[in-house]
mmCIF file of C-alpha atoms in Angstrom:
data_model
loop_
_atom_site.group_PDB
_atom_site.id
_atom_site.type_symbol
_atom_site.label_atom_id
_atom_site.label_comp_id
_atom_site.label_asym_id
_atom_site.label_seq_id
_atom_site.Cartn_x
_atom_site.Cartn_y
_atom_site.Cartn_z
ATOM 1 C CA MET A 364 5.120 36.533 -1.366
ATOM 2 C CA TYR A 365 3.816 39.138 -3.971
ATOM 3 C CA TYR A 366 0.460 39.224 -5.236
ATOM 4 C CA ASN A 367 -0.864 41.108 -8.250
ATOM 5 C CA ASN A 368 -3.736 43.097 -7.116
ATOM 6 C CA ASN A 369 -5.639 42.201 -9.907
ATOM 7 C CA PHE A 370 -5.339 38.710 -8.809
ATOM 8 C CA VAL A 371 -6.554 38.928 -5.430
ATOM 9 C CA SER A 372 -10.131 38.453 -4.631
ATOM 10 C CA LYS A 373 -11.834 41.012 -2.355
ATOM 11 C CA ASN A 374 -13.206 38.111 -0.683
ATOM 12 C CA LYS A 375 -10.690 36.986 2.314
ATOM 13 C CA LYS A 376 -12.109 33.552 1.986
ATOM 14 C CA ASP A 377 -11.519 33.190 -1.610
ATOM 15 C CA PHE A 378 -8.187 35.111 -1.186
ATOM 16 C CA LYS A 379 -6.842 32.255 1.431
ATOM 17 C CA ILE A 380 -8.313 29.411 -0.791
ATOM 18 C CA LYS A 381 -6.052 30.991 -3.778
ATOM 19 C CA LYS A 382 -3.068 31.555 -1.586
ATOM 20 C CA MET A 383 -3.281 27.795 -0.505
ATOM 21 C CA LYS A 384 -3.549 26.639 -4.206
ATOM 22 C CA ILE A 385 -0.617 28.754 -4.955
ATOM 23 C CA ASP A 386 1.534 27.284 -2.253
ATOM 24 C CA ASN A 387 0.723 23.762 -3.195
ATOM 25 C CA ILE A 388 1.582 24.378 -6.663
ATOM 26 C CA LYS A 389 4.889 25.753 -5.106
ATOM 27 C CA LYS A 390 5.376 22.492 -3.059
ATOM 28 C CA ILE A 391 4.723 20.223 -5.998
ATOM 29 C CA THR A 392 7.212 22.185 -8.275
ATOM 30 C CA THR A 393 9.930 22.074 -5.607
ATOM 31 C CA ARG A 394 9.336 18.244 -5.507
ATOM 32 C CA ILE A 395 9.062 17.797 -8.923
ATOM 33 C CA LYS A 396 12.524 19.668 -9.638
ATOM 34 C CA LYS A 397 14.123 17.512 -6.991
ATOM 35 C CA LEU A 398 12.916 13.828 -8.361
ATOM 36 C CA LYS A 399 15.816 11.697 -9.452
ATOM 37 C CA ILE A 400 16.060 10.202 -13.033
ATOM 38 C CA ILE A 401 16.048 6.508 -13.191
ATOM 39 C CA LEU A 402 17.304 5.612 -16.673
ATOM 40 C CA ASP A 403 16.185 1.989 -16.634
ATOM 41 C CA LEU A 404 14.093 -0.470 -14.593
ATOM 42 C CA ASN A 405 14.229 -4.487 -15.031
ATOM 43 C CA LEU A 406 12.541 -5.795 -11.946
ATOM 44 C CA HIS A 407 12.799 -9.071 -10.437
ATOM 45 C CA ILE A 408 11.142 -10.419 -7.219
ATOM 46 C CA GLU A 409 12.700 -13.340 -5.211
ATOM 47 C CA LEU A 410 12.456 -14.838 -1.806
ATOM 48 C CA LEU A 411 14.743 -13.340 0.706
ATOM 49 C CA ASP A 412 17.557 -15.553 1.481
ATOM 50 C CA LYS A 413 20.692 -15.553 3.323
ATOM 51 C CA LYS A 414 22.816 -14.778 -0.011
ATOM 52 C CA HIS A 415 21.012 -11.349 0.697
ATOM 53 C CA GLU A 416 22.286 -10.819 4.298
ATOM 54 C CA PHE A 417 25.380 -8.589 3.425
ATOM 55 C CA THR A 418 23.582 -6.442 1.060
ATOM 56 C CA CYS A 419 20.618 -5.996 3.204
ATOM 57 C CA LYS A 420 22.803 -4.330 5.929
ATOM 58 C CA THR A 421 23.779 -1.741 3.199
ATOM 59 C CA LEU A 422 20.567 -0.590 2.360
ATOM 60 C CA ASN A 423 18.675 2.441 3.507
ATOM 61 C CA PHE A 424 15.090 2.547 3.430
ATOM 62 C CA GLY A 425 14.649 5.857 4.930
ATOM 63 C CA LYS A 426 13.583 4.886 8.460
ATOM 64 C CA GLU A 427 15.208 2.822 10.881
ATOM 65 C CA GLU A 428 12.256 0.549 11.667
ATOM 66 C CA PHE A 429 12.485 -0.533 7.625
ATOM 67 C CA ASN A 430 16.157 -1.342 7.999
ATOM 68 C CA LEU A 431 15.688 -3.304 11.296
ATOM 69 C CA PHE A 432 12.883 -5.393 10.006
ATOM 70 C CA LEU A 433 14.517 -6.472 6.798
ATOM 71 C CA ASN A 434 17.605 -7.338 8.513
ATOM 72 C CA TYR A 435 16.359 -9.033 11.658
ATOM 73 C CA ASP A 436 12.525 -9.985 11.920
ATOM 74 C CA ALA A 437 12.000 -10.714 8.454
ATOM 75 C CA TYR A 438 14.367 -13.892 8.695
ATOM 76 C CA ASN A 439 12.708 -14.842 12.142
ATOM 77 C CA ASN A 440 8.867 -14.106 10.758
ATOM 78 C CA MET A 441 10.025 -16.551 7.728
ATOM 79 C CA THR A 442 10.712 -19.506 10.342
ATOM 80 C CA SER A 443 7.838 -18.861 12.484
ATOM 81 C CA GLY A 444 4.942 -18.542 9.949
ATOM 82 C CA ASP A 445 4.274 -14.893 10.538
ATOM 83 C CA GLY A 446 5.154 -13.955 7.245
ATOM 84 C CA VAL A 447 7.381 -14.323 3.896
ATOM 85 C CA THR A 448 9.435 -11.789 2.920
ATOM 86 C CA TYR A 449 10.540 -11.123 -1.123
ATOM 87 C CA VAL A 450 13.276 -8.613 -2.509
ATOM 88 C CA VAL A 451 12.580 -6.622 -5.337
ATOM 89 C CA THR A 452 15.513 -6.273 -7.493
ATOM 90 C CA ASN A 453 16.739 -4.464 -10.340
ATOM 91 C CA ILE A 454 18.977 -6.136 -12.766
ATOM 92 C CA LEU A 455 21.368 -3.858 -14.991
ATOM 93 C CA ASN A 456 24.471 -5.216 -16.720
ATOM 94 C CA GLY A 457 24.145 -8.493 -15.133
ATOM 95 C CA LYS A 458 24.149 -6.835 -11.746
ATOM 96 C CA GLU A 459 21.532 -7.318 -9.224
ATOM 97 C CA ASN A 460 20.569 -4.837 -6.559
ATOM 98 C CA ILE A 461 17.707 -4.961 -3.999
ATOM 99 C CA ILE A 462 15.687 -2.012 -4.298
ATOM 100 C CA ALA A 463 12.690 -2.750 -2.390
ATOM 101 C CA TYR A 464 11.287 -5.416 -0.079
ATOM 102 C CA PHE A 465 7.797 -6.873 1.004
ATOM 103 C CA GLN A 466 6.385 -9.239 3.318
ATOM 104 C CA LEU A 467 3.161 -11.246 2.694
ATOM 105 C CA SER A 468 1.196 -13.255 4.787
ATOM 106 C CA ALA A 469 -2.187 -15.693 4.689
ATOM 107 C CA PHE A 470 -5.127 -13.102 5.750
ATOM 108 C CA ALA A 471 -8.941 -13.210 5.480
ATOM 109 C CA LEU A 472 -11.334 -10.170 5.053
ATOM 110 C CA HIS A 473 -14.551 -10.502 6.734
ATOM 111 C CA PHE A 474 -17.989 -9.091 5.277
ATOM 112 C CA LYS A 475 -20.781 -8.524 7.734
ATOM 113 C CA ASP A 476 -23.678 -10.540 6.552
ATOM 114 C CA GLU A 477 -27.078 -9.342 7.773
ATOM 115 C CA PHE A 478 -29.576 -11.569 5.784
ATOM 116 C CA ASP A 479 -30.956 -13.053 8.906
ATOM 117 C CA PHE A 480 -32.668 -9.801 9.269
ATOM 118 C CA GLU A 481 -34.189 -9.431 5.918
ATOM 119 C CA ASP A 482 -35.248 -13.134 5.641
ATOM 120 C CA ASP A 483 -38.939 -13.213 7.193
ATOM 121 C CA LYS A 484 -38.389 -16.952 7.370
ATOM 122 C CA VAL A 485 -35.701 -16.762 10.310
ATOM 123 C CA PRO A 486 -36.875 -16.546 13.525
ATOM 124 C CA LYS A 487 -36.500 -13.423 15.160
ATOM 125 C CA LYS A 488 -34.533 -15.161 18.163
ATOM 126 C CA LYS A 489 -32.213 -16.623 15.817
ATOM 127 C CA LYS A 490 -31.503 -13.609 13.595
ATOM 128 C CA LYS A 491 -27.927 -12.719 14.103
ATOM 129 C CA THR A 492 -25.150 -11.093 11.979
ATOM 130 C CA ARG A 493 -22.635 -13.319 10.061
ATOM 131 C CA TYR A 494 -19.389 -12.843 8.879
ATOM 132 C CA ILE A 495 -18.160 -14.355 5.520
ATOM 133 C CA PRO A 496 -14.381 -14.876 5.282
ATOM 134 C CA ILE A 497 -12.434 -14.024 2.013
ATOM 135 C CA ASN A 498 -8.939 -15.490 1.414
ATOM 136 C CA SER A 499 -7.054 -12.738 1.297
ATOM 137 C CA PHE A 500 -3.119 -11.835 1.091
ATOM 138 C CA LEU A 501 -1.944 -9.440 3.961
ATOM 139 C CA ILE A 502 0.984 -7.064 3.008
ATOM 140 C CA ASN A 503 2.548 -6.317 6.253
ATOM 141 C CA MET A 504 5.558 -4.597 5.187
ATOM 142 C CA PHE A 505 6.255 -2.864 1.992
ATOM 143 C CA ALA A 506 9.591 -0.553 1.679
ATOM 144 C CA VAL A 507 11.800 1.018 -1.273
ATOM 145 C CA ASP A 508 15.511 1.836 -0.941
ATOM 146 C CA LYS A 509 15.943 5.497 -0.404
ATOM 147 C CA LYS A 510 17.916 5.707 -3.488
ATOM 148 C CA TYR A 511 14.939 4.861 -5.442
ATOM 149 C CA GLN A 512 12.402 7.176 -3.548
ATOM 150 C CA ASP A 513 11.378 10.715 -4.922
ATOM 151 C CA SER A 514 12.474 9.215 -8.360
ATOM 152 C CA VAL A 515 10.968 8.785 -12.063
ATOM 153 C CA CYS A 516 11.431 6.438 -14.947
ATOM 154 C CA ASN A 517 10.256 6.783 -18.174
ATOM 155 C CA GLY A 518 7.531 9.586 -16.887
ATOM 156 C CA MET A 519 6.292 7.360 -14.030
ATOM 157 C CA ILE A 520 7.080 7.488 -10.283
ATOM 158 C CA VAL A 521 9.630 4.523 -9.589
ATOM 159 C CA SER A 522 7.833 3.574 -6.227
ATOM 160 C CA ASP A 523 4.343 3.413 -8.217
ATOM 161 C CA ILE A 524 6.390 1.109 -10.792
ATOM 162 C CA ILE A 525 7.632 -0.997 -8.123
ATOM 163 C CA PHE A 526 4.452 -1.255 -6.321
ATOM 164 C CA LYS A 527 2.313 -2.075 -9.564
ATOM 165 C CA TYR A 528 4.815 -5.076 -10.045
ATOM 166 C CA ILE A 529 4.225 -6.545 -6.682
ATOM 167 C CA ILE A 530 0.563 -6.163 -7.187
ATOM 168 C CA ALA A 531 1.026 -8.281 -10.541
ATOM 169 C CA PHE A 532 3.507 -11.019 -8.547
ATOM 170 C CA ILE A 533 0.785 -11.562 -5.731
ATOM 171 C CA GLU A 534 -2.063 -11.696 -8.549
ATOM 172 C CA GLU A 535 -0.178 -14.469 -10.358
ATOM 173 C CA MET A 536 0.453 -16.121 -7.028
ATOM 174 C CA SER A 537 -3.014 -16.414 -6.569
ATOM 175 C CA LYS A 538 -3.444 -18.360 -9.735
ATOM 176 C CA THR A 539 -0.455 -20.530 -9.175
ATOM 177 C CA THR A 540 0.621 -20.884 -5.622
ATOM 178 C CA ILE A 541 -2.326 -20.183 -2.948
ATOM 179 C CA GLY A 542 -5.821 -18.993 -3.704
ATOM 180 C CA GLY A 543 -6.657 -15.185 -2.577
ATOM 181 C CA LYS A 544 -9.257 -12.900 -3.765
ATOM 182 C CA ILE A 545 -7.949 -9.616 -2.028
ATOM 183 C CA ILE A 546 -5.144 -7.863 -1.105
ATOM 184 C CA ILE A 547 -5.285 -5.927 2.290
ATOM 185 C CA LEU A 548 -2.813 -3.916 3.847
ATOM 186 C CA CYS A 549 -2.884 -0.763 6.783
ATOM 187 C CA SER A 550 -1.439 2.321 5.706
ATOM 188 C CA VAL A 551 0.194 4.807 7.843
ATOM 189 C CA LYS A 552 -1.210 8.501 7.104
ATOM 190 C CA ASP A 553 1.622 9.605 5.137
ATOM 191 C CA ALA A 554 1.172 6.765 2.584
ATOM 192 C CA ILE A 555 -2.690 6.807 2.336
ATOM 193 C CA SER A 556 -2.482 8.807 -0.838
ATOM 194 C CA PHE A 557 0.200 6.299 -2.389
ATOM 195 C CA TYR A 558 -2.172 3.461 -2.012
ATOM 196 C CA LYS A 559 -5.312 5.490 -3.346
ATOM 197 C CA ARG A 560 -3.173 6.166 -6.349
ATOM 198 C CA ASN A 561 -2.400 2.662 -6.730
ATOM 199 C CA ASN A 562 -6.167 1.532 -6.761
ATOM 200 C CA PHE A 563 -6.461 0.475 -3.225
ATOM 201 C CA LYS A 564 -9.589 1.699 -1.130
ATOM 202 C CA PRO A 565 -10.669 2.071 2.344
ATOM 203 C CA LEU A 566 -12.737 -0.581 4.115
ATOM 204 C CA ASN A 567 -16.405 0.075 3.772
ATOM 205 C CA GLU A 568 -18.691 -0.456 6.346
ATOM 206 C CA TYR A 569 -19.560 -3.923 5.633
ATOM 207 C CA MET A 570 -15.784 -5.299 5.741
ATOM 208 C CA THR A 571 -13.884 -5.709 9.085
ATOM 209 C CA LEU A 572 -10.483 -7.109 10.064
ATOM 210 C CA PHE A 573 -11.600 -7.377 13.847
ATOM 211 C CA ASP A 574 -9.243 -4.944 14.947
ATOM 212 C CA LYS A 575 -6.107 -6.340 13.725
ATOM 213 C CA TYR A 576 -4.343 -3.589 13.230
ATOM 214 C CA ILE A 577 -2.599 -0.505 14.924
ATOM 215 C CA ASP A 578 -4.393 2.569 15.924
ATOM 216 C CA GLY A 579 -3.710 5.175 13.722
ATOM 217 C CA GLU A 580 -3.256 2.955 10.528
ATOM 218 C CA LYS A 581 -5.867 2.867 7.839
ATOM 219 C CA PRO A 582 -6.868 -0.683 6.486
ATOM 220 C CA MET A 583 -7.399 -0.936 2.689
ATOM 221 C CA TYR A 584 -7.811 -3.390 0.103
ATOM 222 C CA LEU A 585 -7.480 -4.293 -3.563
ATOM 223 C CA GLY A 586 -9.926 -6.733 -5.188
ATOM 224 C CA LEU A 587 -8.004 -8.807 -7.419
ATOM 225 C CA TYR A 588 -11.255 -10.769 -9.009
ATOM 226 C CA ASP A 589 -14.979 -9.572 -9.544
ATOM 227 C CA LEU A 590 -16.497 -10.280 -6.352
ATOM 228 C CA PRO A 591 -20.114 -9.178 -5.755
ATOM 229 C CA LEU A 592 -19.550 -8.388 -1.940
ATOM 230 C CA LEU A 593 -16.843 -5.634 -2.909
ATOM 231 C CA GLU A 594 -19.734 -3.656 -4.642
ATOM 232 C CA HIS A 595 -21.713 -2.769 -1.333
#
């Protein structure tokens, strides 16, 4: 890599920082050049059904565990109460193509309540930490078909468009089907920036899932409604 002498800082630390910035810009530029253009999206969400079975076996979500989950575990989970899977389709020219899926289950995010320790009327021996459960939706799985990964539509990243559509679907569900104030998920390291970009936040010190997640994953949440407890 060639650097103009006028650009290079005399300070070696500054030089390293500037080199890193240039390298990052090159990586971003290279990725932008590789982005695929999707001309139109007409999204629809429906419950996973046996009618999707053949189509699901032809899809590739980039990782084998995502493919296996949709074709095997998703159906089993729906008959055992472990989670309900939905497919996201793109309807073009009357043809419906599955481009993503997600699984939901009921959950509760617990907030640590230490008001006993702030209330002088509570005897010292009876003071204890309590936990307030908040009705929540848990996104167990979310995957986008490889053909729609690293792609844009009308200037927006397609994965973001799909995920925002899913969030709107869940919010509507919270008003018409089953109550829930928060959406929770546990992100792998590589996806944290994606979820942050879509307004998810890491759990704070007052929130807990009671270790109901895999080591190495980061629990994150999105509030669907104004909730004072979220403002801690």
